[in-house]
């Protein structure tokens, strides 16, 4: 592999580009990446200037003078530590210069102790965790949403693996003329406190609605691609010139979850990345001989890379029921193993392997403009890297056989609704203890009043049409609530809210129990005003129907297929 990635001449061992910095105690990778932040920009690199080896003293002097004037880039955690710091002044530097703006031609990223970033990218049929980026060879697509790379709240990244056939050796797979559809897609949710993450795989053959999608054209104009009802999910990309923004909007409509960013890659990502880490261990409970994916494996454990890795994540006819759902299980096993391999000491302690992995990943990756630069990706990676592998759960969106078309499936709404609520309410699917502070509401622990004593006014603040009437009638007729007055529309609320006064704490506790309201939905008046009047229940956009809990369950519904990323005993059957 070319040591400098694309466009660099010369035989340079990647390991020779890692230089130990005595000031930080870590290695520094010195490259000349292109810092082009424009969408769909694939700038050509200039060859890196030869680097002269220097002594430790010379290295510190360079950091204090030439290094600052040339604008070396540092990771966020290392900024402000001072490349020369007190040592620089000890060598004759009387003062420090103001921090210069970063030069696009001379960005250098430092790897503090071989830190791994928990950024997901997708291959043809799976996804991988991506290291902090150290070059600018990242493809970008402007999908009309430019969110910040770092946020204080939960993070939702849409990971798309396309079936595009571009690239060397990819012409033998299926439809060679494919423009690239959403062959493998999952939503990667990282909790607000960064203690856990959930990846929800979306079956490509699931029937759903694709909304209207504005797409940017080469001349800068915007063209709206008309939406479609009852379509295969995978046609949300590629079909009718749809871009990743169309898949983004489709998933948001399907799950009711706000997405922050997308990452996309094709067949080459699987082959290149699995080879870059030295192979990925997988397990099969029986022999596999699939002529369609060209995979032949004996029962047992195997370390696979390149073409064989791609065949593994594509195969489905020799496992399970031979469906795409069976293939998703293989993909989740493969991804879990890839994560473990990337976070192993063998990978982290090998500068050459780190370079090859990062270089392969960035060449395969396409992202939105919100994270379309080295700095933005690095900032996001630093924010997300705290997630522990044992707290990462892979689950599959529950579906049912489509009675109208045996080749497709439909959403199992009964199981999917609470699963989506868990993501929306930022609830972990592992037993991890949440670090985020939850509001304690007195009504959640108060003695519950009889349902017949509950008096409430029901308003529609963003729920379904007729939600107030439906809920009020259900409360009175099915749950024996004493009074549930039907009111009209109220100001839009993202989440349902129940307002009460101190004297109504028992009523609030009972109604919260009946409706499955989370403690955060209860709002007690600071004073006693309003005593003698009914409580106020305003249904928000999280309301899904009478009799369905408003809050998310504490665990995934029974029957939802899921696996923990740290489970080393998963074996394909």
Coordinates of C-alpha atoms in Angstrom, one line a residue:
X1 CA 0.0 0.0 0.0
X2 CA 1.3 3.5 -0.8
X3 CA 2.7 4.8 2.5
X4 CA 1.2 8.3 2.0
X5 CA -2.1 7.2 0.6
X6 CA -3.2 8.8 -2.6
X7 CA -0.9 10.7 -4.8
X8 CA 2.4 10.4 -2.9
X9 CA 5.5 9.1 -4.7
X10 CA 8.3 7.3 -2.9
X11 CA 8.7 4.2 -0.8
X12 CA 8.1 5.4 2.8
X13 CA 7.3 3.0 5.7
X14 CA 4.3 4.5 7.6
X15 CA 6.0 3.6 10.8
X16 CA 8.9 6.0 10.0
X17 CA 6.4 8.9 10.0
X18 CA 5.6 8.5 13.7
X19 CA 7.9 10.6 15.8
X20 CA 8.1 10.4 19.6
X21 CA 7.4 13.8 21.3
X22 CA 9.1 13.9 24.7
X23 CA 6.9 16.8 25.8
X24 CA 3.7 14.7 25.6
X25 CA 5.0 11.2 26.0
X26 CA 3.2 10.1 22.8
X27 CA 3.9 9.6 19.1
X28 CA 3.2 12.3 16.5
X29 CA 2.1 11.4 13.0
X30 CA 3.5 13.9 10.5
X31 CA 1.7 14.2 7.2
X32 CA 0.6 16.8 4.8
X33 CA -3.2 16.3 4.4
X34 CA -5.4 18.4 2.3
X35 CA -7.8 20.4 4.4
X36 CA -10.5 20.9 1.9
X37 CA -13.9 21.4 3.6
X38 CA -16.0 21.8 0.5
X39 CA -18.7 19.2 -0.4
X40 CA -17.8 16.5 -3.0
X41 CA -14.2 17.8 -3.1
X42 CA -11.4 15.3 -3.8
X43 CA -8.3 17.5 -3.8
X44 CA -4.9 16.0 -4.9
X45 CA -2.2 15.9 -2.3
X46 CA 1.2 17.5 -2.7
X47 CA 4.1 15.3 -1.9
X48 CA 5.3 15.7 1.7
X49 CA 8.6 17.5 2.1
X50 CA 11.4 15.3 3.4
X51 CA 11.7 15.3 7.2
X52 CA 15.1 15.7 8.8
X53 CA 15.7 13.8 12.0
X54 CA 16.4 16.1 15.0
X55 CA 17.6 15.6 18.5
X56 CA 15.2 16.1 21.4
X57 CA 16.5 19.6 22.1
X58 CA 16.0 20.6 18.4
X59 CA 12.5 19.1 18.5
X60 CA 11.5 21.3 21.4
X61 CA 13.0 24.5 19.8
X62 CA 11.1 23.7 16.6
X63 CA 7.8 23.4 18.6
X64 CA 8.5 26.8 20.1
X65 CA 9.3 28.7 16.9
X66 CA 8.9 27.2 13.5
X67 CA 6.2 24.8 14.7
X68 CA 4.0 27.6 15.9
X69 CA 4.5 29.9 12.9
X70 CA 3.7 27.1 10.6
X71 CA 0.5 26.2 12.5
X72 CA 0.6 22.6 13.5
X73 CA -2.8 21.1 14.4
X74 CA -3.3 19.4 17.7
X75 CA -6.0 17.2 19.2
X76 CA -8.5 19.1 21.4
X77 CA -7.2 17.4 24.5
X78 CA -3.6 18.5 23.8
X79 CA -4.4 22.1 22.8
X80 CA -3.2 24.5 25.3
X81 CA -0.6 22.1 26.8
X82 CA 2.1 24.0 24.9
X83 CA 4.2 22.3 22.4
X84 CA 7.2 23.8 24.1
X85 CA 5.7 25.1 27.3
X86 CA 8.0 25.8 30.2
X87 CA 10.8 23.8 28.6
X88 CA 10.7 26.1 25.6
X89 CA 11.3 29.1 27.8
X90 CA 14.0 27.2 29.6
X91 CA 15.8 27.0 26.2
X92 CA 15.8 30.8 25.7
X93 CA 12.3 31.5 24.6
X94 CA 11.3 34.6 26.6
X95 CA 7.6 34.5 25.7
X96 CA 5.1 32.4 23.7
X97 CA 3.6 33.6 20.5
X98 CA -0.2 33.8 20.1
X99 CA -1.7 30.6 18.8
X100 CA -1.8 30.8 15.0
X101 CA -4.6 29.7 12.7
X102 CA -4.2 26.2 11.5
X103 CA -2.6 25.8 8.0
X104 CA -4.5 23.7 5.6
X105 CA -1.2 22.4 4.2
X106 CA 0.4 21.4 7.4
X107 CA -2.2 19.7 9.7
X108 CA -0.7 17.0 12.0
X109 CA -2.7 14.9 14.4
X110 CA -1.3 13.4 17.5
X111 CA -2.3 10.0 18.9
X112 CA -2.3 10.4 22.7
X113 CA -1.5 6.9 23.8
X114 CA -3.1 5.3 20.7
X115 CA -6.6 6.6 21.5
X116 CA -9.4 4.8 19.6
X117 CA -12.4 6.8 18.3
X118 CA -15.8 5.3 18.3
X119 CA -16.9 6.6 15.0
X120 CA -19.0 4.2 12.9
X121 CA -18.6 3.8 9.2
X122 CA -20.4 1.3 7.0
X123 CA -19.2 -1.3 4.6
X124 CA -21.3 -3.1 1.9
X125 CA -23.0 -5.0 4.6
X126 CA -21.7 -3.9 7.9
X127 CA -20.1 -1.0 9.8
X128 CA -16.7 -0.3 11.5
X129 CA -15.4 1.9 14.2
X130 CA -13.2 4.5 12.7
X131 CA -10.0 5.9 14.1
X132 CA -9.4 9.6 14.5
X133 CA -8.8 10.9 11.0
X134 CA -5.3 12.1 10.1
X135 CA -5.8 13.2 6.5
X136 CA -8.2 15.2 4.4
X137 CA -9.3 12.6 1.9
X138 CA -12.9 12.6 3.0
X139 CA -15.8 12.8 0.5
X140 CA -18.6 15.1 1.5
X141 CA -22.2 15.5 0.5
X142 CA -24.3 18.5 1.3
X143 CA -27.7 17.1 2.3
X144 CA -29.1 20.5 3.5
X145 CA -28.4 19.8 7.2
X146 CA -25.2 21.2 8.7
X147 CA -25.3 20.1 12.4
X148 CA -22.4 20.8 14.8
X149 CA -19.8 18.0 15.1
X150 CA -20.1 18.1 18.9
X151 CA -23.3 18.3 20.9
X152 CA -24.1 18.2 24.6
X153 CA -27.0 15.9 24.1
X154 CA -27.4 12.4 22.6
X155 CA -25.8 11.7 19.2
X156 CA -27.5 9.8 16.4
X157 CA -25.3 8.8 13.4
X158 CA -26.9 7.2 10.4
X159 CA -24.5 4.6 9.0
X160 CA -25.1 3.5 5.4
X161 CA -23.4 0.7 3.5
X162 CA -24.1 0.9 -0.2
X163 CA -24.1 -1.9 -2.8
X164 CA -22.2 0.3 -5.3
X165 CA -19.9 -1.8 -7.6
X166 CA -17.1 0.8 -8.1
X167 CA -13.6 -0.1 -7.4
X168 CA -11.1 -2.8 -8.3
X169 CA -12.5 -6.3 -7.9
X170 CA -16.1 -5.3 -7.3
X171 CA -17.5 -6.2 -10.7
X172 CA -18.5 -9.7 -9.7
X173 CA -21.1 -8.8 -7.2
X174 CA -24.7 -8.8 -8.2
X175 CA -25.9 -5.9 -10.4
X176 CA -22.8 -4.3 -11.8
X177 CA -24.8 -1.3 -13.0
X178 CA -26.1 -0.4 -9.6
X179 CA -26.0 3.2 -8.7
X180 CA -25.7 2.2 -5.0
X181 CA -28.7 1.7 -2.7
X182 CA -29.0 1.5 1.1
X183 CA -27.9 -2.1 1.2
X184 CA -27.1 -2.0 4.9
X185 CA -28.2 0.7 7.2
X186 CA -28.2 1.2 11.0
X187 CA -28.8 4.1 13.3
X188 CA -25.9 4.5 15.8
X189 CA -27.2 6.2 19.0
X190 CA -24.7 7.4 21.7
X191 CA -26.2 8.3 25.0
X192 CA -26.0 11.8 26.4
X193 CA -23.6 10.8 29.2
X194 CA -21.5 8.8 26.7
X195 CA -21.7 5.7 28.8
X196 CA -23.5 3.5 26.3
X197 CA -24.5 3.2 22.6
X198 CA -27.2 1.3 20.6
X199 CA -27.0 0.4 16.9
X200 CA -30.4 -0.3 15.3
X201 CA -30.1 -2.3 12.0
X202 CA -32.8 -1.5 9.5
X203 CA -33.7 -4.4 7.1
X204 CA -33.2 -3.3 3.5
X205 CA -36.3 -5.0 2.2
X206 CA -38.7 -3.4 4.7
X207 CA -41.6 -1.6 3.2
X208 CA -41.9 2.0 4.4
X209 CA -42.7 5.5 3.2
X210 CA -40.0 7.7 1.7
X211 CA -40.7 11.5 2.1
X212 CA -40.0 14.2 -0.4
X213 CA -36.3 14.9 -0.5
X214 CA -34.5 18.2 -1.5
X215 CA -31.1 17.4 -3.1
X216 CA -28.3 19.7 -4.1
X217 CA -27.3 19.8 -7.8
X218 CA -23.9 20.4 -9.3
X219 CA -24.9 23.9 -10.3
X220 CA -25.8 24.8 -6.7
X221 CA -29.5 24.6 -7.2
X222 CA -31.9 22.4 -5.2
X223 CA -34.1 19.7 -6.7
X224 CA -36.8 18.0 -4.7
X225 CA -37.1 14.3 -5.4
X226 CA -40.7 13.2 -5.0
X227 CA -41.5 10.9 -2.1
X228 CA -43.0 7.4 -2.4
X229 CA -45.3 5.3 -0.3
X230 CA -45.0 1.6 0.3
X231 CA -41.5 1.4 -1.1
X232 CA -38.5 -0.8 -0.2
X233 CA -36.3 0.9 2.3
X234 CA -33.1 0.4 0.3
X235 CA -34.5 2.6 -2.5
X236 CA -34.3 5.6 -0.2
X237 CA -30.8 5.9 -1.7
X238 CA -29.8 5.9 -5.4
X239 CA -33.3 5.4 -6.8
X240 CA -34.5 8.4 -8.7
X241 CA -31.3 10.3 -7.9
X242 CA -31.9 10.2 -4.2
X243 CA -28.8 11.1 -2.1
X244 CA -28.0 10.1 1.5
X245 CA -30.1 13.0 2.8
X246 CA -33.2 11.0 1.5
X247 CA -32.2 8.0 3.6
X248 CA -31.6 10.4 6.5
X249 CA -35.2 11.8 6.2
X250 CA -36.7 8.4 5.7
X251 CA -35.2 7.1 9.0
X252 CA -36.2 10.2 10.9
X253 CA -39.8 9.7 9.7
X254 CA -39.8 6.0 10.5
X255 CA -38.4 6.3 14.0
X256 CA -39.3 9.8 15.1
X257 CA -35.6 10.3 16.0
X258 CA -33.5 13.4 15.1
X259 CA -30.3 12.5 13.3
X260 CA -27.1 14.5 13.7
X261 CA -24.9 13.1 10.9
X262 CA -24.4 10.3 8.4
X263 CA -21.5 8.2 7.3
X264 CA -21.5 6.1 4.1
X265 CA -19.1 3.6 2.4
X266 CA -19.3 0.9 -0.3
X267 CA -17.9 -2.6 -0.8
X268 CA -14.3 -1.5 -0.6
X269 CA -14.6 -0.5 3.0
X270 CA -15.1 -4.1 4.1
X271 CA -12.2 -5.4 2.2
X272 CA -9.7 -2.6 2.9
X273 CA -10.5 -2.2 6.6
X274 CA -10.6 -5.9 7.5
X275 CA -7.2 -6.3 5.8
X276 CA -5.8 -3.2 7.5
X277 CA -6.4 -4.6 11.0
X278 CA -4.9 -7.9 10.1
X279 CA -8.2 -9.8 9.9
X280 CA -11.4 -10.2 11.9
X281 CA -12.3 -13.3 13.9
X282 CA -15.7 -14.8 13.1
X283 CA -17.5 -18.0 14.1
X284 CA -19.8 -20.4 12.3
X285 CA -21.8 -23.2 13.9
X286 CA -21.9 -25.2 10.7
X287 CA -20.2 -25.4 7.3
X288 CA -21.0 -22.6 4.9
X289 CA -20.8 -23.0 1.1
X290 CA -22.6 -20.1 -0.6
X291 CA -22.1 -19.9 -4.4
X292 CA -23.7 -16.6 -4.5
X293 CA -21.4 -14.8 -2.1
X294 CA -18.5 -17.2 -2.9
X295 CA -18.0 -18.0 0.8
X296 CA -16.7 -21.4 1.9
X297 CA -16.0 -21.9 5.6
X298 CA -15.8 -24.9 7.8
X299 CA -17.6 -24.8 11.1
X300 CA -15.6 -23.1 13.8
X301 CA -13.6 -19.9 14.3
X302 CA -11.8 -18.2 11.4
X303 CA -9.8 -15.0 10.9
X304 CA -11.0 -13.4 7.6
X305 CA -10.0 -10.3 5.6
X306 CA -10.4 -8.8 2.2
X307 CA -12.6 -10.7 -0.3
X308 CA -13.5 -13.4 2.3
X309 CA -14.6 -10.7 4.8
X310 CA -16.8 -9.2 2.2
X311 CA -18.3 -12.6 1.3
X312 CA -19.0 -13.2 5.0
X313 CA -21.0 -10.1 5.5
X314 CA -22.9 -10.6 2.2
X315 CA -23.8 -14.3 2.6
X316 CA -27.3 -15.3 3.7
X317 CA -28.3 -18.4 1.8
X318 CA -26.3 -20.8 4.0
X319 CA -27.3 -19.4 7.4
X320 CA -30.6 -19.1 9.3
X321 CA -33.6 -18.9 7.0
X322 CA -31.6 -17.5 4.1
X323 CA -33.1 -14.0 4.5
X324 CA -31.6 -10.6 4.9
X325 CA -32.5 -10.8 8.6
X326 CA -30.1 -13.8 8.9
X327 CA -27.4 -11.8 7.1
X328 CA -27.9 -8.9 9.6
X329 CA -26.9 -11.3 12.4
X330 CA -23.6 -12.0 10.6
X331 CA -23.0 -8.3 10.1
X332 CA -23.5 -7.6 13.8
X333 CA -21.1 -10.4 14.7
X334 CA -18.5 -9.2 12.3
X335 CA -18.8 -5.6 13.5
X336 CA -18.6 -6.6 17.1
X337 CA -15.4 -8.5 16.4
X338 CA -14.0 -5.6 14.4
X339 CA -14.5 -3.2 17.3
X340 CA -12.7 -5.6 19.7
X341 CA -9.9 -5.9 17.2
X342 CA -9.5 -2.2 16.8
X343 CA -9.5 -1.6 20.5
X344 CA -6.9 -4.4 21.1
X345 CA -3.4 -3.6 22.2
X346 CA -2.0 -5.2 19.1
X347 CA -3.7 -2.6 16.9
X348 CA -3.1 0.4 19.2
X349 CA 0.6 -0.3 19.6
X350 CA 1.3 -0.7 15.9
X351 CA 1.8 2.7 14.2
X352 CA 2.0 1.1 10.7
X353 CA -1.3 -0.7 11.3
X354 CA -2.9 2.5 12.6
X355 CA -1.8 4.4 9.5
X356 CA -3.1 1.7 7.1
X357 CA -6.4 1.5 8.9
X358 CA -7.0 5.3 9.0
X359 CA -5.9 5.7 5.4
X360 CA -8.2 2.9 4.2
X361 CA -11.1 4.2 6.2
X362 CA -10.9 7.8 5.0
X363 CA -10.6 6.7 1.4
X364 CA -13.8 4.7 1.8
X365 CA -15.8 7.3 3.8
X366 CA -18.4 9.8 2.7
X367 CA -20.0 12.1 5.3
X368 CA -22.2 15.1 5.6
X369 CA -20.7 18.6 5.6
X370 CA -21.2 18.9 9.4
X371 CA -18.3 16.5 9.9
X372 CA -16.7 16.9 6.5
X373 CA -13.2 17.9 7.7
X374 CA -10.4 16.4 9.8
X375 CA -10.9 18.9 12.6
X376 CA -14.7 18.2 12.8
X377 CA -14.3 14.5 12.8
X378 CA -11.5 14.6 15.4
X379 CA -13.7 16.8 17.6
X380 CA -16.6 14.4 17.4
X381 CA -14.3 11.4 17.9
X382 CA -12.9 12.9 21.1
X383 CA -16.4 13.4 22.3
X384 CA -17.6 9.9 21.6
X385 CA -14.6 7.8 22.5
X386 CA -15.7 7.4 26.1
X387 CA -18.2 4.7 25.2
X388 CA -17.1 1.3 26.6
X389 CA -17.4 -1.7 24.2
X390 CA -19.3 -3.7 26.9
X391 CA -22.0 -1.1 26.8
X392 CA -22.6 -1.2 23.0
X393 CA -25.7 -3.1 21.9
X394 CA -26.7 -4.1 18.4
X395 CA -30.4 -4.7 17.7
X396 CA -32.5 -5.2 14.7
X397 CA -35.7 -3.2 14.0
X398 CA -38.5 -5.8 14.5
X399 CA -40.4 -6.7 11.3
X400 CA -43.1 -9.2 10.1
X401 CA -43.5 -11.1 6.9
X402 CA -45.3 -9.0 4.3
X403 CA -48.6 -10.9 3.5
X404 CA -48.7 -9.1 0.1
X405 CA -45.2 -9.8 -1.0
X406 CA -43.1 -12.7 0.5
X407 CA -39.9 -11.0 -0.7
X408 CA -40.3 -8.1 1.6
X409 CA -41.1 -7.4 5.3
X410 CA -43.2 -4.8 7.2
X411 CA -42.6 -3.0 10.5
X412 CA -43.8 -4.8 13.6
X413 CA -45.2 -1.7 15.2
X414 CA -46.1 -3.4 18.5
X415 CA -42.4 -4.1 19.2
X416 CA -40.9 -1.2 17.2
X417 CA -42.7 1.6 19.0
X418 CA -41.2 0.9 22.5
X419 CA -37.8 0.2 20.9
X420 CA -37.8 3.6 19.2
X421 CA -38.9 5.2 22.4
X422 CA -35.9 3.8 24.2
X423 CA -33.7 5.5 21.8
X424 CA -35.6 8.7 21.9
X425 CA -35.6 8.7 25.7
X426 CA -31.9 7.8 25.7
X427 CA -32.4 4.5 27.6
X428 CA -29.6 2.0 27.4
X429 CA -30.2 -1.6 26.4
X430 CA -27.4 -2.7 28.7
X431 CA -27.3 -2.7 32.5
X432 CA -25.0 0.3 32.6
X433 CA -25.7 2.8 35.3
X434 CA -26.6 6.2 33.8
X435 CA -24.4 9.0 34.9
X436 CA -26.8 11.7 33.9
X437 CA -28.9 13.2 36.7
X438 CA -32.6 12.5 36.5
X439 CA -35.1 14.8 38.1
X440 CA -36.7 13.5 41.2
X441 CA -40.4 14.1 41.2
X442 CA -42.4 13.7 44.4
X443 CA -45.4 12.3 42.6
X444 CA -43.3 9.3 41.4
X445 CA -43.0 8.0 44.9
X446 CA -46.3 9.4 46.4
X447 CA -49.2 7.3 47.5
X448 CA -51.5 6.9 44.6
X449 CA -55.0 8.2 44.9
X450 CA -57.9 6.0 43.6
X451 CA -58.6 6.5 39.9
X452 CA -62.1 7.7 40.7
X453 CA -60.6 10.8 42.4
X454 CA -58.5 11.8 39.4
X455 CA -59.7 15.0 37.7
X456 CA -57.8 16.1 34.6
X457 CA -58.1 18.3 31.5
X458 CA -56.6 16.7 28.4
X459 CA -55.1 18.9 25.7
X460 CA -53.4 18.0 22.3
X461 CA -50.0 19.6 22.1
X462 CA -48.5 17.8 19.1
X463 CA -49.9 14.3 19.4
X464 CA -51.9 12.5 16.8
X465 CA -55.1 14.1 15.4
X466 CA -57.9 13.5 17.9
X467 CA -55.5 12.5 20.6
X468 CA -57.1 14.5 23.4
X469 CA -60.6 13.0 22.7
X470 CA -59.2 9.5 22.4
X471 CA -57.2 9.7 25.6
X472 CA -60.0 11.3 27.7
X473 CA -62.5 8.7 26.7
X474 CA -60.0 5.9 27.3
X475 CA -59.2 7.2 30.8
X476 CA -62.9 7.5 31.8
X477 CA -64.3 4.4 30.1
X478 CA -61.4 1.9 30.4
X479 CA -59.5 3.2 33.5
X480 CA -62.3 4.5 35.7
X481 CA -60.9 8.1 36.0
X482 CA -63.4 10.3 37.8
X483 CA -63.2 13.2 35.3
X484 CA -61.3 13.6 32.0
X485 CA -62.3 16.8 30.2
X486 CA -61.7 16.9 26.4
X487 CA -60.0 20.2 25.5
X488 CA -58.7 21.5 22.2
X489 CA -55.2 22.1 20.7
X490 CA -52.4 23.6 22.9
X491 CA -48.9 24.9 22.1
X492 CA -46.7 22.2 20.5
X493 CA -44.7 20.2 23.0
X494 CA -42.0 17.6 22.1
X495 CA -42.9 15.6 25.2
X496 CA -46.1 15.0 27.1
X497 CA -46.5 17.0 30.4
X498 CA -48.7 16.7 33.4
X499 CA -49.1 19.8 35.6
X500 CA -50.5 19.6 39.1
X501 CA -50.4 21.4 42.5
X502 CA -49.1 20.0 45.8
X503 CA -52.6 18.9 46.9
X504 CA -52.9 16.8 43.7
X505 CA -49.8 14.8 44.2
X506 CA -51.7 11.5 44.8
X507 CA -53.8 12.1 41.7
X508 CA -50.7 12.8 39.6
X509 CA -49.1 9.6 40.8
X510 CA -52.1 7.6 39.8
X511 CA -52.4 9.2 36.4
X512 CA -48.7 8.8 35.8
X513 CA -49.0 5.1 36.6
X514 CA -52.0 4.6 34.3
X515 CA -50.4 6.4 31.3
X516 CA -46.8 5.2 31.8
X517 CA -45.5 8.8 32.2
X518 CA -41.8 9.2 33.0
X519 CA -40.9 11.3 36.1
X520 CA -39.7 14.0 33.8
X521 CA -43.2 14.5 32.4
X522 CA -44.6 15.6 35.8
X523 CA -44.5 19.3 36.7
X524 CA -45.6 20.5 40.1
X525 CA -46.6 24.1 40.7
X526 CA -44.3 25.9 43.0
X527 CA -47.2 27.3 45.0
X528 CA -50.7 26.2 45.9
X529 CA -52.4 28.2 43.2
X530 CA -54.9 26.2 41.2
X531 CA -56.1 24.1 44.1
X532 CA -59.6 22.8 43.5
X533 CA -59.2 22.8 39.7
X534 CA -58.3 19.8 37.5
X535 CA -54.8 18.8 36.6
X536 CA -53.6 19.7 33.1
X537 CA -52.4 16.9 30.8
X538 CA -50.8 18.1 27.5
X539 CA -50.1 15.3 25.0
X540 CA -46.8 15.9 23.2
X541 CA -45.2 14.5 20.1
X542 CA -44.1 11.4 22.1
X543 CA -47.7 10.3 22.5
X544 CA -48.5 7.3 20.3
X545 CA -52.0 6.3 21.3
X546 CA -54.4 5.6 24.1
X547 CA -53.2 2.7 26.2
X548 CA -49.6 2.9 25.0
X549 CA -47.1 4.0 27.6
X550 CA -45.8 7.5 26.9
X551 CA -42.5 6.8 28.5
X552 CA -39.9 4.3 27.2
X553 CA -39.6 0.8 28.8
X554 CA -36.6 -0.1 30.9
X555 CA -35.7 -3.0 28.6
X556 CA -36.2 -4.0 24.9
X557 CA -39.4 -5.8 24.1
X558 CA -39.3 -9.6 24.1
X559 CA -38.3 -11.1 20.7
X560 CA -36.2 -8.2 19.6
X561 CA -33.0 -9.6 18.1
X562 CA -29.9 -8.0 19.9
X563 CA -26.3 -8.8 20.7
X564 CA -23.7 -7.1 22.9
X565 CA -20.5 -5.9 21.2
X566 CA -18.4 -7.5 23.9
X567 CA -19.8 -11.0 23.5
X568 CA -17.1 -13.2 22.0
X569 CA -19.3 -16.3 21.9
X570 CA -21.6 -15.4 19.1
X571 CA -21.6 -18.0 16.4
X572 CA -23.6 -18.0 13.1
X573 CA -26.1 -20.8 12.9

